Amino acid sequence: MAAEKQVKAEKKATVADPEAASIDAATQQMIRRAQELGVETVFDRAVTMKPCNIGTQGICCKNCGMGPCRLPLPKGGIQGEDTRKGLCGASPNTIAARNFIRMIAGGAAAHSDHGRAVAEVFMTAARKETDAYRIKDTHKLRQVAKWLDVDTEVEVDGEMKDRDLDELAVEVGEKALAEWGKAEGEVLFAKRAPKARYEIWKKQGVVPRNIDREIVEIMHRTHIGVDQDYKNLMKQGTRAAIGDGWGGSMLATELQDILFGTPYPLSSEANLGVMKADMVNLVIHGHEPVLSEIIVAVAGSQKWQDYAKSKGAKGIQLSGICCTANEVLQRHGVPPCGTFLQQELAIITGACDAMVVDIQCIFQNLANVAKCFHTKLITTHPIARMEQDNVIHIEFDEHHAMEDAEKIVKLAVDNYGNRKTEVMIPKQKASIIAGFGVESIEYHLGGTFRGSYYTLNDNIINGRIRGIGGVVGCNNARTRHNEGHIEVVKELIKNDVIVLTTGCNAIACAMEGLLTPETAGVFCGPGLAEVCETVGIPPVLHLGSCVDNSRILLAAAEVVKAGGLGNDISDLPAAGSAPEWMSEKAISIGHYFVASGVYTVFGVTLPVTGAPVFQDYLFEEFEKMYGGMWDLEVDPIKHARKMIAHIDKKRKALGIDKARERILVDMDSRRAMESA
Ligand code: SF4
Ligand code: MSK
């Protein structure tokens, strides 16, 4: 018997099956290579370490030293009264709600602190304390100034004139920074939501006062013995999430656009195949673009390209991972080499001469993988360091941004000659069009003469476009890499739902080739295909990084403003999705989508299933208060169909459901749809 057990244990898998781990051939190839070289990756760890079943359901509390208190659901479900409680008496609803809003606090803090760092760099630039940054988008500076209650004009000799830009920028910077900690008032961008939405927030008492306060208050309320009513806890979670979406994240996006330029459509490529064997490969990873913007300028300069040539390389190839990748893709066309789950794999190519990281979504295991290769791993942020001794820390400071970026580029170039393992770069890469935003959607779907959202609205009303899907978020090693992302998006576009994407979903779609106008003819339903072909846009529009989910909110507000589709975001035929989420930021994003009136479906898991009453509150009761609500659907096709059903429900409520019935689908189109 003991021998049998031994054999079984030996047979137990300790490494991932590459095909089961990812749908992407490049990823599969690199997982295989890592296993041959004996280098462990997240995919293998996901096989050997299983998640805690109680934590997954949201019913483990460790908010005090008497716990952790674990409240598993009884076998056969709850019969009668739910008597589960922690040592202090906390109910499953209280525990799940506390855990949930602590995740919102974590996510909102990450986005908002990113925004604050950008605002600080913005101030440095506005005050001309650095040569590295200049304000690029003065038009947007003026637009944003108005939302921050900053006068853009001044009276001179009885006439109103535009204010001096330098003076305006300083005041915008000061007003923006105050949003994190002002003593009175409310987050100013909340008024950018449609009036009806703002009124709902007012009625519910959830307009954020300032960005930091709402996050701090979550930590207070969830301390042992404070707020013990799941509805009241969620009220605070809602206020903090709105402070993220319509506050910290939106400020990050807007100030980045003013400082680095508002994105405009451009072409690039995506996946590990963008790395080049005969060039210095510098991979940038994380979220904040303040350093990567300068690295792009330095690495592209003649001086450093020549330096790379002097070391035997053909030049410097930049590529990106996660949302730093999205930031530099959107503004400069720097190709993303992978999503969150591919970060270790970029090093496993043997061609990554340096990987420079800033904040968020960075695996500590990168340092262990880098040790097996020649790769220099460089941390740059004072709040994000690693304990391993092979990690180099070059602390970035906007006052000497150029010098910091040059040090990093030099390290990468000097390391080119040190490659010790055979280089193996997967050949897979896809062409893409990225760089969309609120402004470019307006331009493309409005045309030269009617730069507005009317054309988009017209096409929604006439049924060519059935609705809008905001599909965003991470990869999660507990599910097959990119499968959920791609199946959800393909099902949506096949059913004429145009997709707005950000984060790792955007990179996944890029790798799959869905970010090209040509995709429309292959994967889209006939209505959406017609629109995309007419205006020359992809059916999946890349709107940027995690903080750029605020662009989706603003695009939704513009659609409401253009008319014909109700008065509020909750009236729109639209739905949100994060098929492979994993981060606390995703929970914050999901919740500000919901609080903004969007039906939002998450895949993989949701830490609420162990507290059914609390789950019903999020999945059903929220709709009555906010018009938006949560849902969980693991199966990607059902996931997309739930979104489509919601879109159809909204079309019916608007009285535009008949329009779609008049769209005739011929047999060829149907066959193309079936085979897609
Ligand atoms: Fe247990 Fe209550 Fe302490 Fe949580 S706060 S760990 S439920 S005693
Ligand atoms: S990077 S938060 S894994 S989207 Fe923004 Fe991707 Fe999620 Fe990080």
XYZ file of C-alpha atoms and ligand atoms in Angstrom:
692
model
C 0.000 0.000 0.000
C 2.837 2.351 0.984
C 4.711 1.480 -2.224
C 1.575 2.207 -4.256
C 1.251 5.598 -2.616
C 4.903 6.273 -3.380
C 4.407 5.473 -7.081
C 1.326 7.715 -7.180
C 3.234 10.573 -5.582
C 6.039 10.169 -8.102
C 3.537 10.244 -10.939
C 1.944 13.439 -9.630
C 2.712 16.206 -12.065
C 5.248 18.752 -10.901
C 5.403 20.752 -14.116
C 2.756 22.288 -16.318
C 1.473 20.767 -19.528
C 2.315 23.578 -21.979
C -0.754 22.994 -24.162
C -3.059 22.982 -21.156
C -1.387 26.080 -19.729
C -1.766 28.434 -22.699
C -3.483 28.748 -26.057
C -0.499 30.663 -27.416
C 2.140 28.705 -29.346
C 4.970 31.087 -28.369
C 4.081 30.691 -24.711
C 3.872 26.914 -25.028
C 7.303 26.827 -26.687
C 8.874 28.878 -23.903
C 7.236 26.810 -21.127
C 8.699 23.695 -22.755
C 12.104 25.331 -23.005
C 12.015 26.427 -19.362
C 11.215 22.873 -18.318
C 14.069 21.474 -20.438
C 16.443 23.950 -18.811
C 15.076 23.173 -15.342
C 13.816 26.723 -14.840
C 10.559 26.892 -12.899
C 7.800 29.272 -14.011
C 4.418 30.384 -12.709
C 2.773 27.735 -14.884
C 4.598 24.983 -12.977
C 3.882 26.545 -9.595
C 0.194 26.618 -10.484
C 0.385 22.826 -10.828
C 2.198 22.193 -7.560
C 0.383 24.721 -5.385
C -3.396 24.722 -5.258
C -5.405 27.707 -4.015
C -7.134 27.631 -0.624
C -10.758 26.730 -1.169
C -11.992 28.875 1.727
C -10.015 31.972 0.777
C -11.221 31.621 -2.812
C -14.789 31.922 -1.561
C -14.011 35.070 0.435
C -14.815 33.598 3.847
C -11.458 33.534 5.612
C -10.856 36.485 7.938
C -7.418 37.379 9.277
C -8.181 40.894 10.351
C -7.062 40.228 13.926
C -4.746 37.978 15.913
C -7.572 35.696 17.101
C -7.939 34.397 13.557
C -7.620 33.431 10.848
C -11.288 32.493 11.228
C -12.431 30.234 8.402
C -16.128 29.825 7.655
C -16.539 27.023 5.092
C -19.979 26.432 3.662
C -21.604 23.363 5.250
C -21.752 20.255 3.048
C -25.034 20.327 1.147
C -25.289 24.116 1.456
C -26.997 26.266 4.044
C -30.215 24.797 5.386
C -32.217 27.300 7.390
C -30.346 29.954 9.318
C -26.688 30.565 8.474
C -25.042 30.229 11.885
C -21.429 30.470 10.811
C -19.410 33.112 12.637
C -15.851 34.093 13.492
C -14.518 34.337 17.060
C -15.762 37.913 17.322
C -19.088 36.893 15.840
C -18.410 38.265 12.350
C -20.876 36.776 9.873
C -19.904 35.367 6.458
C -21.409 38.501 4.873
C -19.294 40.799 7.031
C -16.134 38.792 6.384
C -16.678 38.551 2.616
C -17.623 42.241 2.361
C -14.601 43.302 4.431
C -12.311 41.187 2.263
C -13.919 42.499 -0.903
C -13.574 46.156 -0.045
C -10.024 45.631 1.199
C -9.328 44.393 -2.332
C -10.946 47.578 -3.658
C -8.717 49.576 -1.311
C -5.613 47.740 -2.583
C -6.556 48.283 -6.196
C -7.648 51.883 -5.792
C -4.460 52.632 -3.840
C -2.303 51.162 -6.614
C -4.022 53.109 -9.385
C -4.270 56.273 -7.390
C -0.688 56.231 -6.164
C 0.356 55.770 -9.785
C -1.751 58.847 -10.587
C -0.177 60.813 -7.747
C 3.338 59.983 -8.986
C 2.368 61.227 -12.455
C 0.897 64.401 -10.921
C 4.186 65.009 -9.096
C 6.177 64.638 -12.296
C 3.629 66.900 -13.981
C 4.309 69.574 -11.321
C 8.053 69.227 -11.843
C 7.544 69.763 -15.575
C 5.090 72.638 -15.080
C 7.532 74.378 -12.752
C 10.345 73.708 -15.240
C 12.444 71.894 -12.681
C 13.476 69.261 -15.212
C 14.551 69.255 -18.856
C 13.331 65.716 -19.405
C 9.603 66.483 -19.589
C 7.635 69.100 -21.504
C 3.901 69.507 -21.742
C 2.936 67.990 -25.088
C -0.846 68.284 -25.362
C -1.793 71.877 -24.610
C -5.286 71.380 -26.032
C -5.986 68.700 -23.453
C -4.377 70.856 -20.756
C -7.048 73.486 -21.388
C -9.855 70.908 -21.471
C -8.778 69.274 -18.220
C -8.257 72.658 -16.547
C -11.973 73.344 -16.867
C -12.879 70.124 -15.046
C -10.498 71.095 -12.243
C -12.178 74.514 -11.892
C -9.098 76.300 -13.235
C -9.770 79.389 -15.377
C -8.350 79.008 -18.861
C -8.875 82.647 -19.788
C -7.945 85.928 -18.226
C -9.304 89.426 -18.794
C -6.866 91.798 -20.451
C -8.020 95.360 -21.237
C -11.662 94.297 -21.028
C -11.107 91.334 -23.355
C -10.928 87.630 -22.461
C -7.647 86.056 -23.583
C -6.147 82.578 -23.204
C -4.092 82.288 -20.062
C -0.354 81.794 -20.251
C 0.228 78.036 -20.630
C 3.017 77.799 -18.054
C 0.908 79.520 -15.449
C -2.084 77.346 -16.358
C -0.037 74.145 -16.100
C 1.175 74.995 -12.590
C -2.357 75.663 -11.398
C -3.658 72.475 -13.023
C -0.864 70.532 -11.294
C -1.685 72.062 -7.920
C -5.410 71.446 -8.278
C -4.796 67.880 -9.457
C -2.511 67.060 -6.533
C -5.071 68.449 -4.089
C -7.559 65.814 -5.279
C -5.739 63.184 -3.229
C -6.072 64.921 0.116
C -8.178 68.070 0.106
C -10.037 68.788 3.350
C -13.397 69.695 1.841
C -15.543 69.178 -1.230
C -15.644 66.175 -3.537
C -13.559 64.602 -6.290
C -14.000 67.079 -9.134
C -14.028 64.615 -12.032
C -17.155 62.943 -10.560
C -19.048 65.649 -12.455
C -17.697 64.293 -15.747
C -20.156 61.419 -15.375
C -23.582 61.967 -16.969
C -25.768 64.135 -14.747
C -28.154 61.257 -14.008
C -25.228 59.123 -12.812
C -23.886 61.853 -10.588
C -27.362 62.253 -9.075
C -27.492 58.524 -8.282
C -24.143 58.784 -6.487
C -25.402 61.817 -4.575
C -28.565 59.981 -3.547
C -26.609 56.935 -2.415
C -24.087 59.129 -0.582
C -21.077 57.752 -2.448
C -19.518 60.769 -4.180
C -15.877 60.507 -3.067
C -14.577 63.331 -0.874
C -10.945 62.903 -1.824
C -9.047 59.963 -3.260
C -6.909 58.981 -0.258
C -9.592 59.422 2.380
C -11.872 56.798 0.912
C -9.072 54.239 0.850
C -8.029 54.986 4.427
C -11.633 54.764 5.566
C -11.893 51.252 4.132
C -8.922 50.179 6.237
C -10.533 51.723 9.322
C -13.982 50.286 8.751
C -12.623 46.785 8.164
C -10.539 46.767 11.353
C -11.968 44.382 13.958
C -15.027 45.761 15.644
C -15.903 48.659 13.347
C -18.341 48.320 10.421
C -20.292 45.052 10.660
C -23.010 45.605 8.093
C -22.135 44.303 4.640
C -24.334 46.924 2.963
C -22.644 49.767 4.771
C -19.226 48.260 4.055
C -20.065 48.077 0.352
C -21.193 51.686 0.397
C -17.671 52.665 1.372
C -16.196 50.241 -1.164
C -18.315 51.929 -3.815
C -17.170 55.404 -2.795
C -13.501 54.358 -2.919
C -13.933 52.614 -6.282
C -15.545 55.728 -7.791
C -12.604 57.673 -6.353
C -10.352 55.327 -8.329
C -12.153 55.287 -11.693
C -13.335 58.875 -11.799
C -10.463 60.168 -9.637
C -7.006 58.627 -9.340
C -7.064 56.591 -12.547
C -8.683 59.356 -14.584
C -6.168 61.905 -13.323
C -3.340 59.491 -14.181
C -4.641 59.081 -17.731
C -5.332 62.769 -18.342
C -2.050 64.041 -16.904
C -0.101 61.376 -18.811
C -1.801 62.478 -22.020
C -1.005 66.140 -21.362
C 2.584 65.316 -20.490
C 3.413 62.585 -22.998
C 0.815 63.156 -25.701
C -2.690 61.820 -26.266
C -2.492 58.483 -28.099
C -3.521 58.287 -31.700
C -3.850 55.102 -33.802
C -0.560 53.608 -34.894
C 0.734 50.251 -36.035
C 2.962 47.818 -34.219
C 3.359 44.113 -33.452
C 2.797 41.880 -30.431
C 4.093 38.673 -28.811
C 7.507 37.253 -27.928
C 8.450 37.194 -31.616
C 9.044 40.969 -31.505
C 12.338 40.348 -29.680
C 15.354 40.176 -32.000
C 18.332 37.842 -31.716
C 20.813 40.253 -33.273
C 19.754 43.301 -31.295
C 20.013 44.400 -27.689
C 16.672 43.481 -26.124
C 15.541 45.796 -23.368
C 12.177 44.801 -21.918
C 10.180 47.352 -19.916
C 7.602 46.067 -17.470
C 5.215 47.492 -14.916
C 2.777 50.397 -15.073
C 4.064 53.951 -14.719
C 5.213 55.524 -17.987
C 7.295 58.308 -16.432
C 10.577 56.397 -16.747
C 9.727 54.337 -19.811
C 8.908 57.499 -21.791
C 12.504 58.632 -21.291
C 13.910 55.169 -21.995
C 12.087 55.199 -25.342
C 13.708 58.541 -26.198
C 17.186 57.468 -25.065
C 17.135 54.005 -26.661
C 15.924 55.479 -29.945
C 18.632 58.134 -30.070
C 21.465 57.883 -32.571
C 24.019 57.969 -29.768
C 22.718 54.815 -28.100
C 21.893 52.989 -31.317
C 25.506 53.631 -32.374
C 26.740 52.477 -28.998
C 24.802 49.227 -29.448
C 26.421 48.785 -32.876
C 29.848 49.329 -31.355
C 29.110 46.289 -29.167
C 28.266 44.094 -32.138
C 24.466 44.409 -32.050
C 22.350 45.758 -34.899
C 20.665 48.217 -32.558
C 18.355 48.312 -29.570
C 14.967 46.585 -29.590
C 12.605 47.800 -26.916
C 9.570 45.758 -26.019
C 7.148 45.720 -23.123
C 5.183 43.584 -20.684
C 1.925 44.467 -18.899
C 0.751 48.061 -18.769
C 4.063 49.880 -19.139
C 3.995 48.063 -22.472
C 0.549 49.458 -23.188
C 1.633 52.994 -22.313
C 4.626 53.022 -24.662
C 2.736 51.110 -27.322
C -0.094 53.647 -27.309
C 2.185 56.657 -27.695
C 5.242 55.321 -29.542
C 4.366 51.990 -31.130
C 6.835 50.064 -28.935
C 5.717 46.435 -29.372
C 4.435 44.462 -26.381
C 6.275 41.130 -26.073
C 3.725 39.644 -23.742
C 1.049 39.698 -21.107
C 1.374 39.321 -17.333
C 1.926 35.540 -17.546
C 4.693 35.857 -20.125
C 7.068 37.974 -18.043
C 9.310 35.051 -17.044
C 9.188 33.724 -20.598
C 10.741 36.880 -22.068
C 13.881 36.054 -20.070
C 13.717 32.364 -21.016
C 14.303 33.339 -24.659
C 17.918 33.895 -23.600
C 17.789 37.147 -25.560
C 16.630 39.531 -22.845
C 19.694 41.621 -22.085
C 17.904 43.689 -19.457
C 14.451 43.882 -17.974
C 13.581 47.126 -16.251
C 10.598 47.184 -13.930
C 8.692 49.923 -12.125
C 5.539 49.071 -10.159
C 2.726 46.483 -10.062
C 2.305 42.992 -11.523
C 6.024 42.186 -11.367
C 6.841 38.614 -10.267
C 9.479 38.309 -7.589
C 10.448 35.101 -9.366
C 11.836 37.182 -12.236
C 14.993 37.489 -10.150
C 15.298 33.686 -9.867
C 14.744 33.232 -13.598
C 17.193 36.026 -14.440
C 19.860 34.190 -12.370
C 19.686 31.275 -14.811
C 20.447 33.559 -17.759
C 22.609 36.641 -18.384
C 19.633 39.039 -17.957
C 20.120 42.127 -15.810
C 16.996 42.743 -13.770
C 16.666 46.383 -12.774
C 14.209 47.773 -10.248
C 13.694 51.520 -10.400
C 11.009 52.539 -7.964
C 11.602 53.370 -4.292
C 8.437 51.493 -3.288
C 9.075 48.378 -5.382
C 12.353 46.593 -4.633
C 13.329 42.915 -4.505
C 15.315 41.013 -1.883
C 17.389 38.838 -4.255
C 21.020 39.890 -4.569
C 21.213 39.688 -8.364
C 18.728 42.561 -8.726
C 20.185 45.966 -9.587
C 18.390 48.994 -8.179
C 18.664 52.254 -10.103
C 16.346 54.625 -8.349
C 14.545 56.777 -10.813
C 14.015 60.456 -10.102
C 12.350 62.836 -12.538
C 14.950 65.486 -11.723
C 17.672 63.332 -13.329
C 15.481 61.223 -15.597
C 17.858 61.305 -18.589
C 20.852 60.117 -16.580
C 18.809 57.284 -15.047
C 17.502 56.154 -18.429
C 21.010 56.295 -19.945
C 22.398 54.146 -17.118
C 19.717 51.544 -17.778
C 20.200 51.525 -21.553
C 23.988 51.261 -21.106
C 23.600 48.285 -18.757
C 21.457 46.520 -21.355
C 23.845 47.238 -24.235
C 26.936 46.264 -22.261
C 25.249 42.992 -21.371
C 24.569 42.014 -25.011
C 27.906 40.230 -25.308
C 27.303 38.193 -22.153
C 24.558 35.923 -23.480
C 25.335 32.451 -22.189
C 22.389 30.308 -23.203
C 21.443 29.639 -26.798
C 18.949 32.271 -27.951
C 15.497 30.906 -28.782
C 12.923 33.522 -29.714
C 9.532 32.175 -30.770
C 8.597 33.314 -34.259
C 5.015 34.232 -33.349
C 4.046 37.886 -33.547
C 0.974 39.639 -34.910
C 0.464 42.996 -36.619
C -1.711 45.403 -34.702
C -3.306 48.831 -34.738
C -3.356 50.339 -31.254
C -3.462 53.835 -29.774
C -7.203 54.461 -29.529
C -8.768 56.853 -27.064
C -11.862 58.955 -26.473
C -10.675 61.471 -29.037
C -9.741 59.010 -31.783
C -13.001 57.079 -31.436
C -14.748 60.398 -31.924
C -12.636 61.134 -34.967
C -12.944 57.714 -36.598
C -16.579 57.104 -35.853
C -17.554 60.723 -36.366
C -15.778 61.433 -39.643
C -14.182 64.660 -40.788
C -17.308 66.753 -40.784
C -18.995 65.308 -37.749
C -16.287 64.773 -35.182
C -18.572 63.380 -32.529
C -20.094 60.180 -31.194
C -23.278 60.587 -33.273
C -22.163 58.080 -35.898
C -21.374 55.471 -33.279
C -24.752 56.091 -31.671
C -26.491 55.957 -35.065
C -24.936 52.579 -35.755
C -25.978 51.297 -32.349
C -29.507 52.593 -32.863
C -29.814 51.114 -36.366
C -28.492 47.802 -35.013
C -25.338 47.397 -37.090
C -23.479 47.625 -33.800
C -25.437 45.641 -31.225
C -23.661 47.180 -28.272
C -20.369 47.920 -26.549
C -18.257 45.477 -24.538
C -15.507 46.725 -22.251
C -13.239 43.683 -21.922
C -10.218 44.211 -19.713
C -7.940 42.742 -17.093
C -5.217 40.331 -16.303
C -4.119 36.774 -16.902
C -4.618 34.287 -14.116
C -2.459 31.160 -13.819
C -5.486 29.274 -12.501
C -6.978 29.278 -15.971
C -5.587 28.617 -19.452
C -3.543 31.629 -20.536
C -5.492 33.885 -22.928
C -8.235 31.359 -23.646
C -10.946 33.262 -21.761
C -9.844 36.595 -23.205
C -9.942 35.437 -26.790
C -13.104 33.352 -26.636
C -15.076 36.113 -24.920
C -13.915 38.770 -27.375
C -14.480 36.590 -30.454
C -17.991 35.699 -29.296
C -18.787 39.377 -28.742
C -17.554 40.619 -32.106
C -19.213 37.678 -33.857
C -22.452 39.045 -32.401
C -21.777 42.623 -33.548
C -20.603 43.903 -30.179
C -17.716 46.347 -30.591
C -15.020 45.779 -27.951
C -13.060 48.392 -26.039
C -10.056 46.781 -24.403
C -7.247 47.659 -22.001
C -4.570 45.950 -19.918
C -3.558 42.372 -20.551
C -6.765 41.637 -22.448
C -5.595 44.204 -24.999
C -2.217 42.469 -25.333
C -3.903 39.057 -25.583
C -6.147 40.363 -28.386
C -3.105 41.919 -30.042
C -1.227 38.603 -29.977
C -4.257 36.881 -31.496
C -4.357 39.374 -34.384
C -7.712 40.864 -33.360
C -6.474 44.459 -33.406
C -6.528 44.916 -37.168
C -9.281 46.275 -39.414
C -8.962 43.104 -41.538
C -10.141 41.045 -38.555
C -13.592 42.468 -39.068
C -14.176 40.503 -42.282
C -13.093 37.257 -40.612
C -14.553 37.249 -37.108
C -17.301 39.872 -36.933
C -20.989 39.683 -37.489
C -22.097 41.446 -40.689
C -23.220 44.687 -39.029
C -20.028 45.338 -37.085
C -17.937 44.150 -40.052
C -19.632 46.712 -42.267
C -18.961 49.560 -39.847
C -15.324 48.544 -39.305
C -14.705 48.144 -43.020
C -16.344 51.481 -43.822
C -14.365 53.512 -41.299
C -11.236 51.340 -41.325
C -11.026 50.458 -37.637
C -10.513 47.141 -35.857
C -13.546 45.675 -34.080
C -11.433 45.578 -30.928
C -10.134 49.006 -29.948
C -7.056 49.164 -27.722
C -7.596 51.979 -25.222
C -4.459 51.513 -23.157
C -3.361 50.449 -19.712
C -5.161 49.633 -16.443
C -5.530 53.303 -15.431
C -6.885 53.925 -18.944
C -10.085 52.109 -18.050
C -11.035 55.678 -17.244
C -11.065 56.177 -21.047
C -13.859 53.582 -21.242
C -15.833 55.572 -18.636
C -15.333 58.799 -20.572
C -16.213 57.136 -23.889
C -19.430 55.857 -22.273
C -20.180 59.377 -20.994
C -19.646 60.717 -24.545
C -22.043 58.122 -25.978
C -24.684 59.248 -23.466
C -24.013 62.879 -24.371
C -24.366 62.239 -28.106
C -28.005 61.288 -27.475
C -30.541 58.703 -28.499
C -29.421 56.042 -26.052
C -30.859 57.221 -22.752
C -29.634 59.590 -20.090
C -27.168 57.503 -18.208
C -24.430 54.903 -18.652
C -26.810 52.295 -17.197
C -29.179 52.907 -20.137
C -26.559 51.968 -22.736
C -26.472 48.593 -24.474
C -23.081 47.904 -22.902
C -21.434 45.416 -20.568
C -18.056 44.934 -18.894
C -15.875 41.877 -18.513
C -12.607 40.632 -17.026
C -12.358 36.998 -18.156
C -8.986 36.225 -16.521
C -8.717 38.779 -13.703
C -6.350 38.241 -10.789
C -5.339 41.610 -9.254
C -6.957 43.762 -6.587
C -6.911 46.520 -9.191
C -9.290 44.434 -11.296
C -11.756 44.285 -8.375
C -11.585 48.052 -8.015
C -12.089 48.479 -11.772
C -14.955 45.986 -11.772
C -16.615 47.820 -8.958
C -16.305 51.284 -10.477
C -17.767 49.858 -13.692
C -20.695 48.506 -11.634
C -21.067 51.762 -9.683
C -21.064 53.604 -13.007
C -24.050 51.549 -14.155
C -22.374 48.720 -16.067
C -23.272 45.024 -15.835
C -19.854 43.454 -15.234
C -18.948 39.786 -15.539
C -15.761 38.291 -14.125
C -14.277 34.918 -15.052
C -12.175 32.394 -13.073
C -13.582 33.001 -9.574
C -14.942 35.741 -7.334
C -14.272 35.810 -3.576
C -17.937 36.123 -2.625
C -19.325 32.664 -3.326
C -18.984 31.536 0.312
C -21.373 34.248 1.487
C -24.508 33.758 -0.634
C -26.457 36.674 0.854
C -23.594 39.071 0.177
C -23.187 37.606 -3.314
C -26.870 38.224 -4.081
C -26.439 41.778 -2.866
C -23.676 42.368 -5.437
C -25.282 40.342 -8.228
C -28.884 41.528 -7.842
C -29.541 44.282 -5.327
C -26.857 46.506 -6.801
C -28.783 46.759 -10.045
C -31.695 48.368 -8.209
C -29.424 51.001 -6.667
C -26.869 51.629 -9.412
C -28.210 50.091 -12.625
C -25.033 48.007 -12.804
C -24.231 44.738 -11.058
C -21.637 41.993 -10.726
C -21.717 38.516 -12.191
C -19.404 35.517 -12.336
C -19.191 33.173 -15.307
C -16.265 30.849 -15.809
C -17.275 29.483 -19.223
C -16.130 32.098 -21.786
C -18.942 31.528 -24.281
C -21.640 31.693 -21.597
C -19.768 34.695 -20.198
C -20.036 36.553 -23.517
C -23.639 35.473 -24.020
C -24.618 36.856 -20.619
C -23.137 40.173 -21.721
C -25.040 39.993 -24.997
C -28.279 39.154 -23.168
C -27.793 42.256 -21.021
C -27.074 44.350 -24.120
C -30.294 43.050 -25.682
C -32.210 43.836 -22.497
C -30.993 47.427 -22.736
C -31.811 47.634 -26.453
C -35.322 46.516 -25.648
C -35.687 49.084 -22.877
C -34.546 51.772 -25.326
C -37.017 50.540 -27.935
C -34.273 49.829 -30.481
C -34.484 46.037 -30.407
C -36.603 45.988 -33.558
C -33.875 47.728 -35.542
C -31.629 44.679 -35.295
C -34.343 42.407 -36.554
C -34.397 44.448 -39.761
C -30.699 43.760 -40.356
C -30.824 40.927 -42.812
C -28.073 38.348 -42.586
C -27.478 36.460 -45.817
C -26.422 32.800 -45.880
C -22.774 33.568 -46.678
C -22.489 35.829 -43.682
C -24.109 33.217 -41.497
C -21.730 30.524 -42.673
C -18.756 32.822 -42.065
C -20.060 33.510 -38.557
C -20.559 29.828 -37.807
C -17.087 28.863 -38.941
C -15.383 31.713 -37.029
Fe -11.830 36.152 13.471
Fe -13.257 38.385 13.969
Fe -10.589 38.414 14.180
Fe -11.754 38.189 11.775
S -11.863 39.934 13.125
S -9.994 37.034 12.509
S -13.559 36.962 12.246
S -12.015 37.215 15.400
S -0.984 44.667 -16.173
S -3.290 44.492 -13.337
S -2.036 41.832 -14.984
S -4.277 43.791 -16.652
Fe -2.054 46.319 -15.882
Fe -2.245 43.019 -16.723
Fe -3.878 42.963 -14.683
Fe -1.451 43.722 -14.285
